[in-house]
Structure formats: C-alpha cells, structure tokens
XYZ file of C-alpha atoms in Angstrom:
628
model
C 7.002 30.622 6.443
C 7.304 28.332 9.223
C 4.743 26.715 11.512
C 5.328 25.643 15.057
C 3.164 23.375 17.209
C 3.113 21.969 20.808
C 4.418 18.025 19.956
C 1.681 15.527 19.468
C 1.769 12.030 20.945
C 1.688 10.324 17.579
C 3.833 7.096 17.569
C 4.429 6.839 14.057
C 7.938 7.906 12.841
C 9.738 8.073 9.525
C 11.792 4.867 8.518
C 15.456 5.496 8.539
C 17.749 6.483 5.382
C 19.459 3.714 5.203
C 21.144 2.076 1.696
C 20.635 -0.778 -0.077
C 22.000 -2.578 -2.815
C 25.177 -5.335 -2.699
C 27.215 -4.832 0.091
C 24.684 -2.948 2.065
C 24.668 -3.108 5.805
C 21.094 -4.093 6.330
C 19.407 -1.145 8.356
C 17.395 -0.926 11.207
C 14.302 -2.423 9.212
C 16.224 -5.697 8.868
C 18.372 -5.751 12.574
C 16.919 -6.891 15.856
C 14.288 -4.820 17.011
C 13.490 -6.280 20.701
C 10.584 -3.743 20.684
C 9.008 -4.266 17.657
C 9.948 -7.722 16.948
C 6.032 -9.163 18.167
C 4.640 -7.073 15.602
C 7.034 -8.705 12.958
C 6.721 -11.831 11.068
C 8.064 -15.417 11.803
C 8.810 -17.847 8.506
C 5.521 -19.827 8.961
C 3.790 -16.606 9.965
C 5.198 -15.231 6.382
C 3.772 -17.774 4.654
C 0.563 -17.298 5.597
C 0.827 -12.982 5.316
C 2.521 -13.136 1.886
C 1.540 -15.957 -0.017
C -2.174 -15.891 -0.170
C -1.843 -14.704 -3.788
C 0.506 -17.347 -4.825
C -1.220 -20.438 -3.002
C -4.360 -18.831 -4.041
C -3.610 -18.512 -8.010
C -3.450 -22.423 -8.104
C -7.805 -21.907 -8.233
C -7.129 -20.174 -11.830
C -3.858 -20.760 -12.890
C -3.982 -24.813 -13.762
C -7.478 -24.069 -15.346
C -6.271 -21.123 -17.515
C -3.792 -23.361 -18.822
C -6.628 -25.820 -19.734
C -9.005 -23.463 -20.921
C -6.173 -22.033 -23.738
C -5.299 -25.852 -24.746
C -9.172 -26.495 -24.752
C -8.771 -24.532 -28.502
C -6.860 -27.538 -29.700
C -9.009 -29.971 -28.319
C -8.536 -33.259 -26.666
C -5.090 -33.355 -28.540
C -4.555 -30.358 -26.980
C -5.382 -30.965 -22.973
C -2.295 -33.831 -24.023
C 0.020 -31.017 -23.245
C -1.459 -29.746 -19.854
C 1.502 -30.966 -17.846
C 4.553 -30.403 -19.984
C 3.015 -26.530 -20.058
C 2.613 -27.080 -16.004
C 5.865 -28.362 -15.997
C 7.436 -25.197 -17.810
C 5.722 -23.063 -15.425
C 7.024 -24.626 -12.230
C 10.738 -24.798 -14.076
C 10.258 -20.641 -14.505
C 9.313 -20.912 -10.806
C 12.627 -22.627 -9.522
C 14.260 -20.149 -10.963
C 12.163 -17.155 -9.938
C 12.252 -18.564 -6.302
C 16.066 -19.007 -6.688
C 16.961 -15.313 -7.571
C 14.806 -13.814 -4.986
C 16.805 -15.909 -2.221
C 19.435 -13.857 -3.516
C 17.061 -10.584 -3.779
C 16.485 -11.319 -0.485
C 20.376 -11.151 0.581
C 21.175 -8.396 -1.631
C 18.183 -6.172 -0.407
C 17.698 -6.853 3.017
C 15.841 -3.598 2.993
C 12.712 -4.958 0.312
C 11.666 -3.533 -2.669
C 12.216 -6.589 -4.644
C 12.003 -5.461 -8.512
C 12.436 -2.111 -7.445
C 15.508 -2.048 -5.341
C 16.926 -4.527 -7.635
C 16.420 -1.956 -10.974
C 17.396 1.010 -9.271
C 20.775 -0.340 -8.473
C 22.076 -2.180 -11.328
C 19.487 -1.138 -14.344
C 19.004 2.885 -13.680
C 16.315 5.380 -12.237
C 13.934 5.003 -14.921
C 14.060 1.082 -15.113
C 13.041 0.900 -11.325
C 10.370 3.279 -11.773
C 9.109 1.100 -14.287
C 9.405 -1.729 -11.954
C 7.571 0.087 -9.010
C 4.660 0.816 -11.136
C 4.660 -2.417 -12.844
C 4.309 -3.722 -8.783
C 2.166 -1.324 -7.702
C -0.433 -1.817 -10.574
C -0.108 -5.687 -9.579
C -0.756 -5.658 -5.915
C -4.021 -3.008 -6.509
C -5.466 -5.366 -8.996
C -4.680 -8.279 -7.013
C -6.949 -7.030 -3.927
C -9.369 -6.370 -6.484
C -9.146 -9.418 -8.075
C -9.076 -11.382 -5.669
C -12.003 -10.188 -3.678
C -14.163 -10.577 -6.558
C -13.448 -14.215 -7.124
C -13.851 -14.788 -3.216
C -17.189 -13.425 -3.260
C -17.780 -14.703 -6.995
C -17.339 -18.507 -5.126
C -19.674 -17.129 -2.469
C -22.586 -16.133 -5.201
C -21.830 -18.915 -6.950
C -22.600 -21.209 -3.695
C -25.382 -18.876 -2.979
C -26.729 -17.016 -6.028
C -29.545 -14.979 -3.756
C -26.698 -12.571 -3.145
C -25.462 -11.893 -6.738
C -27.544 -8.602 -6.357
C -25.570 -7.651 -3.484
C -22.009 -8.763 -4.596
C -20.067 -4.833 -4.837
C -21.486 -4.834 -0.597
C -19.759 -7.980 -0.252
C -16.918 -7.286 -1.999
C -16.544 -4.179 0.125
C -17.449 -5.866 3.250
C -14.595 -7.943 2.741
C -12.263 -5.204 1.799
C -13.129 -3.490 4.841
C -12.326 -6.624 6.948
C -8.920 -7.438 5.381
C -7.934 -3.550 5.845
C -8.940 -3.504 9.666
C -7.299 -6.679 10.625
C -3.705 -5.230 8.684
C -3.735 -2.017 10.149
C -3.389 -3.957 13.577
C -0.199 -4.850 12.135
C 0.911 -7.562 9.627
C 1.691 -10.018 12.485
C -1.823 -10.296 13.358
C -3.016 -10.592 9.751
C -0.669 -13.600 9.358
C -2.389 -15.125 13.111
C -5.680 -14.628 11.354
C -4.929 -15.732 8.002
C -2.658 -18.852 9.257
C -6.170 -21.039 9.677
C -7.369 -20.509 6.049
C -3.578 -21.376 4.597
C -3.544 -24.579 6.491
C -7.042 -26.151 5.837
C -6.658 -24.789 1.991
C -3.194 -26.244 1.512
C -3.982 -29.444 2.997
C -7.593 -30.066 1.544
C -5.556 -29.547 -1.921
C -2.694 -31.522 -1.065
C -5.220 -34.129 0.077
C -7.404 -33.990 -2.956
C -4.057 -34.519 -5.215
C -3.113 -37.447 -2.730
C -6.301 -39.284 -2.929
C -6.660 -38.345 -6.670
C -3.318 -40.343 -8.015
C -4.865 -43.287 -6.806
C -7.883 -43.666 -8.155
C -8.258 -45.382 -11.768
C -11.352 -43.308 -12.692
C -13.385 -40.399 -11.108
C -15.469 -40.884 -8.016
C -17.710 -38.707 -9.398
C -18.529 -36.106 -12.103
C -21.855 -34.748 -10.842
C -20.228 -31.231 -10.907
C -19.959 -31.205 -14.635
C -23.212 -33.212 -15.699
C -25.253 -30.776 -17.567
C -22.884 -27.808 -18.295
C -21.558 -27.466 -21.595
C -18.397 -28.679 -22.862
C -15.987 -25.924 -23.930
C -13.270 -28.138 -25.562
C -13.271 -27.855 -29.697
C -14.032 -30.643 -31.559
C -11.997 -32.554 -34.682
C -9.021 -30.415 -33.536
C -5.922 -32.739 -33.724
C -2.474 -30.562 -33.619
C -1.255 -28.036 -31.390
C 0.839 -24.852 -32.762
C 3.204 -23.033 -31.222
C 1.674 -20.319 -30.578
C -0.808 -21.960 -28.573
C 1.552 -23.658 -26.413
C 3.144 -20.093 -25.865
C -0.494 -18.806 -24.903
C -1.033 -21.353 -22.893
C 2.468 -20.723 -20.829
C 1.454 -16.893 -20.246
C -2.157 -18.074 -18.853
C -0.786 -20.064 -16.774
C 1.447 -18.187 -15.537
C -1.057 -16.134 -13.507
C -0.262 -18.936 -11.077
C 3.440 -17.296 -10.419
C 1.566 -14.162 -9.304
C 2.605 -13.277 -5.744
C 6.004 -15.105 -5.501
C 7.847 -11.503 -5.229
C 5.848 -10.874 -2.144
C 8.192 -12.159 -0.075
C 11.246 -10.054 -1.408
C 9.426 -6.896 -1.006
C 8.347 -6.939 2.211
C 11.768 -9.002 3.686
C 11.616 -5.681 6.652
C 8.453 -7.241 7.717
C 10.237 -10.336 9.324
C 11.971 -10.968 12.449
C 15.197 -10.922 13.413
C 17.434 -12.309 11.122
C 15.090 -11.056 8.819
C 16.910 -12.044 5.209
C 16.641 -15.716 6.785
C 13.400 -16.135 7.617
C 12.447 -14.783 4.363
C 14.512 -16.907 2.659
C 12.514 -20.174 4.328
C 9.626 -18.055 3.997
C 10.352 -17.754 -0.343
C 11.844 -21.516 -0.555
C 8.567 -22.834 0.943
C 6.001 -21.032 -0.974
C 8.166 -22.032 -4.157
C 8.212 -25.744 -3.110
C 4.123 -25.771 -2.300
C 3.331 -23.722 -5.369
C 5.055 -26.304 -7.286
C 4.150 -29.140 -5.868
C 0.400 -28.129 -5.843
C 0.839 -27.330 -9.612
C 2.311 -30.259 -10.987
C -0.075 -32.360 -8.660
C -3.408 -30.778 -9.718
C -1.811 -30.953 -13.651
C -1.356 -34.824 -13.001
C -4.641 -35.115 -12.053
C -6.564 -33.234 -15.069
C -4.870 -35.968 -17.575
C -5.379 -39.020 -15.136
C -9.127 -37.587 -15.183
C -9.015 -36.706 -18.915
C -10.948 -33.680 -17.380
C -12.780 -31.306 -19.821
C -13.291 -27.423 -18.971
C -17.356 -26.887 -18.949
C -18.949 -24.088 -18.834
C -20.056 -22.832 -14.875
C -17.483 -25.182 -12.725
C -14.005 -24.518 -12.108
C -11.760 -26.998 -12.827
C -10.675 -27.333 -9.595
C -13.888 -28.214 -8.252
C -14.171 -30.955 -10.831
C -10.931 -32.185 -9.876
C -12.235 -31.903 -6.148
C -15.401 -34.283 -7.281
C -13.456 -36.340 -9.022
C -10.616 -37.040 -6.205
C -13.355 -37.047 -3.171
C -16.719 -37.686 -4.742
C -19.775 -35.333 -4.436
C -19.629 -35.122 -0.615
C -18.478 -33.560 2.296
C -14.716 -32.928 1.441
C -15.757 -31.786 -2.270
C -17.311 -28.635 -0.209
C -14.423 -28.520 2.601
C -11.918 -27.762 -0.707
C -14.492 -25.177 -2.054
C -15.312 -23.062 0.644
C -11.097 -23.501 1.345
C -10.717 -21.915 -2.014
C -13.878 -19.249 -1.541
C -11.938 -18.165 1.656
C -8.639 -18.353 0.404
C -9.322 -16.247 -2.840
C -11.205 -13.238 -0.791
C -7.725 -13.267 1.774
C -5.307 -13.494 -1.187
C -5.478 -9.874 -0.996
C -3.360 -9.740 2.066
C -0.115 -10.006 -0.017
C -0.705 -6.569 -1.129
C -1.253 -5.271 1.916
C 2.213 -6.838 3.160
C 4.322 -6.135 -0.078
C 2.771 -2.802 -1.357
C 2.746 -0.561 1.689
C 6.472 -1.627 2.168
C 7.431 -0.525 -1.366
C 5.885 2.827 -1.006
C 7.489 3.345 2.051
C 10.641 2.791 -0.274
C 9.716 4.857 -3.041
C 8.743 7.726 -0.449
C 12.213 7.253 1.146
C 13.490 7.674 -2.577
C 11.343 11.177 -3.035
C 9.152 9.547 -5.791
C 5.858 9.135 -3.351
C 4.812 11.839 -0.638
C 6.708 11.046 2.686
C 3.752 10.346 4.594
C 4.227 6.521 3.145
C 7.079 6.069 4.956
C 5.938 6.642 8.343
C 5.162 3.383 10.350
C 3.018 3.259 13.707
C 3.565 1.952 16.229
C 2.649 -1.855 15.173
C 5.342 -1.562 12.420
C 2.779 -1.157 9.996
C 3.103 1.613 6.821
C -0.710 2.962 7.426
C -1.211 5.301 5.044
C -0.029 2.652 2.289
C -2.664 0.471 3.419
C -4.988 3.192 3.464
C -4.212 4.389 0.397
C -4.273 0.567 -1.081
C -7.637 0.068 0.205
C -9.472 2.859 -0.939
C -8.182 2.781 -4.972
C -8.958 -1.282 -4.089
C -12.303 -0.086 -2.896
C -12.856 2.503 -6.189
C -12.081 -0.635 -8.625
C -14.732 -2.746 -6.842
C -17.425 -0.175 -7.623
C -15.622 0.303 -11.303
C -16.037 -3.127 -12.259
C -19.555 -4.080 -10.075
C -17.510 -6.720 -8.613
C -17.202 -8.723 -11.357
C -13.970 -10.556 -11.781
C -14.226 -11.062 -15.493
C -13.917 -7.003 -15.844
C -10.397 -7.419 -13.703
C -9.000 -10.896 -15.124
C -7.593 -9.566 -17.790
C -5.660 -6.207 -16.699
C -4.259 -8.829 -14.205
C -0.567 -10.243 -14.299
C 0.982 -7.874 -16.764
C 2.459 -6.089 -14.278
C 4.077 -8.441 -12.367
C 5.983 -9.929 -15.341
C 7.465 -6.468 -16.731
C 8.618 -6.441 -12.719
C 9.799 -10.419 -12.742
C 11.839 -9.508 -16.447
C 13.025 -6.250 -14.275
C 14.434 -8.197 -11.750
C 16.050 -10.772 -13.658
C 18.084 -8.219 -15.944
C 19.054 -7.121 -13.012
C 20.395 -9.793 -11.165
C 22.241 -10.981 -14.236
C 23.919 -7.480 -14.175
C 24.975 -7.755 -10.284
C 26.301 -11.450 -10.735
C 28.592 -9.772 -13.381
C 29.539 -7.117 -11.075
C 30.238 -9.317 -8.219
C 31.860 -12.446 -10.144
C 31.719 -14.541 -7.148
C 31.923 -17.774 -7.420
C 29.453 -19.826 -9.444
C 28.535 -16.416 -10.950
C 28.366 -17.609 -14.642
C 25.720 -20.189 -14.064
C 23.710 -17.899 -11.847
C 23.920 -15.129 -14.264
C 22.232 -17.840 -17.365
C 19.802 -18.981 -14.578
C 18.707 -15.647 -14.354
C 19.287 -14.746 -18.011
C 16.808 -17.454 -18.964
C 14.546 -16.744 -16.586
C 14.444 -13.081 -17.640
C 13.466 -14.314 -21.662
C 10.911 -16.767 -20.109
C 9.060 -13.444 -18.203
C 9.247 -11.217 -21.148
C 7.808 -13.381 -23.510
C 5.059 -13.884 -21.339
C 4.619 -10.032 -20.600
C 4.266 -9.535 -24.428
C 2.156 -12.669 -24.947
C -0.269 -11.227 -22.268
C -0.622 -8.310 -23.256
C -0.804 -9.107 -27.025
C -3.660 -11.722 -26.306
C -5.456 -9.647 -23.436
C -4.729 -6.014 -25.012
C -8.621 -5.477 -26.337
C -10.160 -7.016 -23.346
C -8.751 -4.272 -20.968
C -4.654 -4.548 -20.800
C -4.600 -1.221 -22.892
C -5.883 0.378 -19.531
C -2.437 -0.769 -17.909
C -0.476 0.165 -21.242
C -1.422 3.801 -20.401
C -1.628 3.513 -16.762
C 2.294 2.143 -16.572
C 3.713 5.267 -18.021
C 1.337 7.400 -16.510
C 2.664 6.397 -12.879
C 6.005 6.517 -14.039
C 5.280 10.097 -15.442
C 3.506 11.045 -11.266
C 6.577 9.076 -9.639
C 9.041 12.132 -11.498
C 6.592 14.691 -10.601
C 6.711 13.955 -7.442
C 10.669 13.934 -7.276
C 11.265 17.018 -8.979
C 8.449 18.471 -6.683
C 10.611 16.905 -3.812
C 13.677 18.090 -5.323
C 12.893 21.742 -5.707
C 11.670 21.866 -2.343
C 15.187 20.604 -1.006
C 16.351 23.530 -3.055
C 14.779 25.968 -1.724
C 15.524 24.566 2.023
C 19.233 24.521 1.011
C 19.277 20.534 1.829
C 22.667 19.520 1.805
C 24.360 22.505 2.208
C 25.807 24.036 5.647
C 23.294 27.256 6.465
C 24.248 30.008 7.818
C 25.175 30.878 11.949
C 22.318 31.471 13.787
C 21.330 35.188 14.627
C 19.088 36.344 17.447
C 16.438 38.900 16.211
C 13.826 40.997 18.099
C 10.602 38.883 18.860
C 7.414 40.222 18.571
C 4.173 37.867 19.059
C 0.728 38.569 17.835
C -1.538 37.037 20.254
C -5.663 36.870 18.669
C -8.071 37.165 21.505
C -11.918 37.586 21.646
C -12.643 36.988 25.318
C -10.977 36.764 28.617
C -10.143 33.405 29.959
C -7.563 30.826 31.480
C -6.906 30.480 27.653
C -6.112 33.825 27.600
C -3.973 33.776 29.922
C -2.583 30.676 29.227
C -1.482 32.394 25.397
C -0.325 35.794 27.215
C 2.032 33.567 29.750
C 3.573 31.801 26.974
C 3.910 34.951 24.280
C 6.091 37.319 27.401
C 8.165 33.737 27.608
C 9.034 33.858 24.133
C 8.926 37.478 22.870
C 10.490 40.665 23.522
C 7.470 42.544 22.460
C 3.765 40.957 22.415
C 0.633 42.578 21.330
C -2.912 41.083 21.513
C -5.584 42.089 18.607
C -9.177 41.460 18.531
C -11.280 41.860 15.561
C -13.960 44.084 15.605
C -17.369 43.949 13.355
C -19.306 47.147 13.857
C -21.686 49.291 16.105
C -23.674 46.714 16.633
C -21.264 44.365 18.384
C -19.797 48.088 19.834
C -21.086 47.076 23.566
C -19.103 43.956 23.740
C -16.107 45.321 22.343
C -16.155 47.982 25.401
C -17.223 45.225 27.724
C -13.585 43.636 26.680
C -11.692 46.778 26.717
C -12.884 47.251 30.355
C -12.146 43.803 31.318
C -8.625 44.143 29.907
C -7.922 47.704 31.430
C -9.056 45.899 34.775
C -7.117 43.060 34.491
C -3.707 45.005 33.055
C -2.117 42.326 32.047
C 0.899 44.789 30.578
C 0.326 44.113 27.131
C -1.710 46.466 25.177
C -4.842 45.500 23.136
C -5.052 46.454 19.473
C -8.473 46.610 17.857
C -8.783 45.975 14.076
C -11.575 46.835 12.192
C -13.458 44.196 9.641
C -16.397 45.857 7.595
C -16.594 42.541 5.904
C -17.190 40.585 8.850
C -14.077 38.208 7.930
C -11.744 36.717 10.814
C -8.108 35.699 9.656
C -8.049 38.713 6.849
C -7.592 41.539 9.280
C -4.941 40.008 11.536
C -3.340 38.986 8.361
C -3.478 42.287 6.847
C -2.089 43.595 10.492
C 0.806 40.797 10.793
C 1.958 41.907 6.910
C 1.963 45.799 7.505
C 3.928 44.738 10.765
C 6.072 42.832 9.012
C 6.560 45.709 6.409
C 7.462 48.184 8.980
C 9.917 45.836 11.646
C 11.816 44.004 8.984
C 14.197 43.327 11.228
C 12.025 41.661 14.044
C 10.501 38.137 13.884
C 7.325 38.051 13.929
C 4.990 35.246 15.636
C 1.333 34.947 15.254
C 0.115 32.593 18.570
C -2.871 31.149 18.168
C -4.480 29.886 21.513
C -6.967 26.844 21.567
C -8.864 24.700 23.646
C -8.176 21.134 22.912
C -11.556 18.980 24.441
C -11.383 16.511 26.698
C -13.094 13.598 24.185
C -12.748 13.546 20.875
C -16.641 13.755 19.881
C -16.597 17.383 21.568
C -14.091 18.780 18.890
C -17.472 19.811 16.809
C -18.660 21.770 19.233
C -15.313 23.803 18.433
C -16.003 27.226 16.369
C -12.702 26.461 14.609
C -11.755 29.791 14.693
C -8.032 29.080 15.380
C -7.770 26.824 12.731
C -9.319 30.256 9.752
C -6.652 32.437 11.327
C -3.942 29.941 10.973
C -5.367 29.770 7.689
C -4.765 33.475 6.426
C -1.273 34.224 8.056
C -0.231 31.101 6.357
C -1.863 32.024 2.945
C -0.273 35.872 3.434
C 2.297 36.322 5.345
C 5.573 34.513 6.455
C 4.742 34.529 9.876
C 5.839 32.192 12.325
C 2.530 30.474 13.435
C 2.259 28.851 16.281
C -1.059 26.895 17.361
C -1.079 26.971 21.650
C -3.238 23.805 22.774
C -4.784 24.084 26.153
C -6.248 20.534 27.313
C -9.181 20.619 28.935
C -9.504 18.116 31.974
C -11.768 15.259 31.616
C-alpha cells in the first residue's frame, strides 16, 4: 500500500548517512554550514550548553566523598584530598581520550560511536543505553536538587515541590527546542556567576587560618563516627565511586561535537579541555578547603554551603554561592538535552530507534529527542514526588559502564592505528578503563538495594527494545527490497476513486485533479437509507445538471459506517481490474487558522482510515486551503 500527499512545508529533514569511525570524513553535521551555523554552538557557548552537569556535580560530588570517609571518622576526613586527588587524575585522563573521541568521531556519539566501531554491535548498544539511562536521570536529578535548594531556602513550598519540579522542566524544554544555541545564551549567566562565586569562595578560603563563620552548622547534628581511627580499603574504594558522581557529564561534549560550529572537532576540543581544567580545579580547591576547615558533614547543610560560610562568613556572598548552586543544579539538566537528542539521532540513523529522532528543524535541533527526553524526565518527577533521595542512587551507574565502554575502546583503536605515541596512549586509556569499572561495580554493589537494581534490569531491557527495533527496521527494508536494483518501471491503467457527499469548489477541485491523473475516475457517495433518500436525489440531480463526465456510483451502508463501503468497493474493484492501479482521492478542506481544524467532521481522515486498513490502494489526501 502506498500513501501519497500534497508536500507539507515542514522544515525538518533527516540527517545525512554519513560514516564515522577513524579515518572518517566528517559529514555535513561537522562541515561549515553558513546557514545553520547561528543556531550552532561556539567553545564558550559549549561550555555553558554541555557542562551544567559536570560544573554542577561539584554541589554533591566533594560532599559524597566526605560523607563515605565520615564512617571512619576524623581519621577518615584525613584522606578527603588524596581521594579528590584520584578523582581529578581519572579526569585528566577521561578529558584526554575524548579530545581524541572528539577527532575520531567528528559525527558524536561518544561511548557509542566509539563501541560500535572497535568493540562490536552489542557493546555499543550497551553503551547507548548505559548513556541514555544517564542523561534521563540526570534531568531528573538534577531538577529535584534545584528545587530541593529552593524548599530548602523556602520550606512553604515543600508541598508544592513535583509543580516546581515540572515548572522547571517545562522551562528548560521550551528554551532548547528554540535551538541549543539559545539555551547556551540563556544558560551562559548562571555558568559565570556559579563558577566564579566558587572559584572565589576557594580563593578567599586558602587564606584564612580559621572559619569566618560556622553559623550554618550550629545546631545540626554531627554525622561523623566517633573513636574510629583507621581507614580500610574498601572504604577508600567507596569513597572513590561517590565521588565520582562529580565526573558525571564530562562525555557531554563528545556526544554532541555536531552541535558546534565550524570547525566543529576544535571547538569541542577547547570546549572538553576547559570543562576538564575547571572541574578539576574546582575539585581539588573545594577538597583543600574541607581539611584547612577540618569541616564535619551535619545533618541538613551541604557541605558546600558550610564551606561557603566558612570562606565568606554568614552574609551576603554565603547566599550569592547558594542561590548560584540552586540555579545551577535545576539547569544542569541542559546537558541532556544537548548530548541525548544527538545520540538518538545516531542510534535512529543506525535503525536501533524510530527515524523520527533523526530529523532536525530548522534550528538544528533533534525535537522529538527532546520531546521524548522531557516527557519520561517529566514521568520520573511524578515517580519519585520530586524527591532527589529516590533518584541519587540509580544515578551514575550508567555513565561509568559508558566511560569503561569508551576506554576499551580507544585502547583497541590506538592498537589499530599504531601511530605514534600509541603505546602510552593505549595504558592511559587502559588505566583509565580499570579505574571506571571498578567504580561501576563499586556503585552498584553499594547502591544495588537502594534502587540501582531498577537500572540492572532497565540496561538490558533497552538493549533488548534497541534489537527490536532493528530487526523491525530490518524486515521492513526486506520487504522494500532496500539495496537491491527494482525492477523497470511499467505504466498501468489508472483508475481513481473520488468520495463525494456534496457539490462544491472541493469537488471540483478533487474531479480536476483525478481526470489529470487517471485514465478512468469514478466518484462514490455513501448512502444511509430512505430517510436520507431526498438528499441523495437532491445530489443525483445536481450532478446530472452539472455533468461533469464522470459517473456517480452510489453505495449502500445499512450500518451507517463511512470508510467500510468505499473500502469494500475499492477491494471488489481491485479484485476485478487486477491489472489497473487503483487510487482512492480523498478531497479536504484545509482551514485557514489552525483553531478551526475542530470544526472539521474528519471524515477524510475515517476513509483514509479503511482503504489503508483493507486494501492496497494508493491513497491520496487532496488539501484545498481555504483563504484567510
């Protein structure tokens, strides 16, 4: 069956089949684009659109650390910054091999493109899905701990949080679906002031002898375990994984390297190099500052608002940094919405997501990705009752089992490629790969009855719909004979059903175009019974007067149903001309504004309906625009 339609003006268009992997020319997505390059990203506007998670994690990822060492006591806070220091080694090397992610895939995809090239199909499946469960349940995430700094500021509107958290949603969706340029515009305010209160707080901080103040913490009880005085291994390795929530986000960049301007692989490159170099710097700095402070985690106050009291004193610039970090956590979303909708335009390319993620409109933006992002975004909010403690800990599994991915990987193409320098790159990326899974399995061992079983089963399970999908996709291209030279075209005998139940311009319109494209056209009209007998006459008489030289077939419907009769008509036709095409055109009146498309009886759209359902018509839906 086949369906034909007058073209729409709709400027979205699929992306273009172009390859990736080493020694790929980079594609259209990562050329010049003088037309499209506004709505793409500069390095400094990249920073602001894809790191949001990353700069944002430094809220919870120093104090994670702390809370884990907390177990061992003051002993154990001792070892705050060589764990810190760990983290941001792991980090040099993650930002390193994504520079060269970046290179090899100018195209994005990150952990994905990366698997599916040098570590097989299924690997990069895993990868996807390991992404794709990250970036969901960082919106969520993330919007719940905005909005949990907002009640916490405010707590008349604790009642009201799964609104807020919605409200917010809403707003971060809108302002991306104008394109991810003008997210980064409206997002670059909030990076700055939050990156340079902290910066400023760790400044100020490292040199002072003692705390300017500690008014945040007097009166909440101390979490830190008393007459503990050695530290195991184990707890150290715990610690690591917590903290390494902080390195959530720094693949952004890599999958979404089609979002930048021309040369795109460049400016992503700055774009990776400088979120790497603030993330670490912010880190360490903050990590400094909890042993110069001999801070304590307490229950009710962040540690980085204690570190914020103690660097500025109870004041003015103590709220500056926490309504920096209240804005900054409810925007960290926005790296999903840059990374995610790119990778499913990817996997859609591949066959393993419907196709309709891989169309971008016309402000280079994949909308049905961040459609489809918000709304299972949206469905977790109203899961969990915006409460972040119900997200925390399905968080960050994900992203390591795609960081481990990607490393494997990138140790397999530097063995491919043997360029030079390609040992040491290789045990960079070796090492970096062992650091990652450990912390995958540490995670999920330590978080796996608080919730990570839910991402245990979901990982497979998307794996298991991304193969459905393809061999969906793949018996399709099958049956369409994709791939394969068809057969010379052949000119049959046209003959075009045309529906009427009135005489019109509309009429006329459909009769005009069915003589231009048939060698035989009939028009039906369905009939109901005696008592509708006078207008049926009142037609016939019309028609007879009008003689349009096509002849009108009635067809009787006892059940009063529409689109079953001219079906049933269209299939005995069918049945008796097998050697004519048939065409069913179905003429409608398109309104002038949109609102008036109610008032529409939608009777086109239930006899499109049935010749679809059964026959193998050709259908062919004739719009006729009404004039404003």
């Amino acid at each position: 069956m086949s369906t034909v339609s007058q073209p729409a003006n709709r400027p979205e268009q699929p992306p273009p089949a172009t390859a990736t992997g080493p020694g790929a020319a980079p594609g259209p997505a990562a050329g010049p684009d003088p037309a499209g390059d506004r709505h793409r990203l500069t390095a400094l506007q990249g920073l602001a659109a894809l790191s949001l998670d990353a700069m944002a994690s430094v809220a919870y990822g120093p104090e994670s650390i702390v809370l884990v060492l907390a177990a061992a006591g003051a002993y154990g806070l001792g070892f705050t910054l060589p764990v810190t220091l760990a983290i941001a080694a792991l980090l040099a090397v993650l930002v390193a091999s994504y520079r060269q992610v970046i290179v090899a895939f100018p195209n994005g995809g990150g952990s994905y493109a990366v698997a599916k090239t040098h570590l097989g199909r299924r690997s990069a499946l895993i990868a996807a899905a390991s992404l794709v469960l990250d970036y969901i349940l960082n919106v969520a995430v993330s919007v719940t701990a905005g909005v949990a700094a907002l009640t916490s500021a405010f707590p008349g509107l604790y009642a009201d949080r799964v609104w807020i958290c919605l409200a917010v949603l809403v707003v971060v969706t809108a302002i991306n679906l104008r394109g991810i340029a003008d997210s980064a515009r409206a997002f670059l305010l909030p990076t700055a002031v939050f990156v340079a209160s902290i910066m400023a707080m760790i400044v100020v901080g490292l040199f002072r002898d003692a705390p300017a103040s500690t008014a945040t913490a007097t009166g909440h009880a101390s979490v830190l375990a008393q007459n503990a005085t050695s530290v195991g291994v184990l707890l150290l390795l715990k610690a690591f994984a917590s903290g390494c929530s902080a390195l959530t986000g720094v693949e952004a960049v890599a999958n979404a390297v089609p979002s930048f301007r021309a040369p795109a692989t460049r400016r992503a490159q700055r774009t990776e190099v400088a979120l790497g170099a603030l993330l670490g710097v912010m880190l360490i700095g903050l990590s400094l500052l909890i042993g110069r402070f001999h801070l304590q985690p307490v229950e009710g106050v962040t540690v980085l608002a204690q570190l914020a009291d103690a660097s500025f004193g109870h004041n003015w610039a103590f709220y500056v940094v926490q309504f920096a970090t209240m804005v900054l956590l409810a925007l960290a979303a926005n790296t999903s919405f840059g990374g995610l909708p790119v990778l499913m335009g990817l996997l859609a390319r591949d066959n393993y997501l419907p196709h309709v993620f891989g169309l971008k409109a016309d402000r280079q933006v994949h909308r049905h990705g961040v459609l489809a992002l918000a709304a299972v975004a949206a469905a977790l909010l109203v899961f969990s009752g915006g409460d972040v403690n119900t997200l925390v800990p399905l968080f960050a599994i994900g992203v390591f089992v795609g960081f481990t991915l990607c490393q494997a990987g990138m140790v397999r193409h530097w063995h491919r490629e043997r360029s030079a320098g390609w040992l040491g790159k290789a045990l960079l990326n070796g090492f970096g790969a062992v650091l990652t899974a450990a912390a995958a399995v540490v995670v999920t061992a330590t978080k796996f009855t608080e919730g990570a079983w839910l991402i245990v089963i979901a990982l497979p399970l998307l794996v298991l719909s991304f193969e459905a999908v393809h061999r969906a996709y793949g018996r399709i291209g099958d049956r369409l004979g994709l791939g394969r030279v068809p057969e010379p075209p052949r000119r049959a005998r046209s003959l075009v059903v045309v529906p009427v139940s009135h005489l019109s311009r509309l009429t006329g319109e459909a009769l005009n175009a069915a003589v231009s494209m048939g060698d035989e056209v009939i028009a039906v009209t369905v009939t109901y019974g005696t008592e509708e007998r006078p207008g049926v006459e009142a037609l016939r008489r019309d028609w007879e007067l009008w003689n349009p030289g096509v002849d009108l077939l009635e067809l009787p419907s006892p059940t009063r149903s529409l689109g079953r009769p001219i079906a049933s008509y269209v299939r005995d036709l069918t049945d008796r001309r097998p050697d004519a095409r048939v065409t069913v055109l179905i003429p409608e009146a398109e309104p002038a504004h949109l609102w008036q498309r109610v008032l529409q009886n939608q009777r086109g759209a239930v006899v499109a309906h049935a010749v679809r359902r059964d026959t193998d018509a050709v259908i062919c839906r004739l719009r006729f625009r009404l004039a404003p």
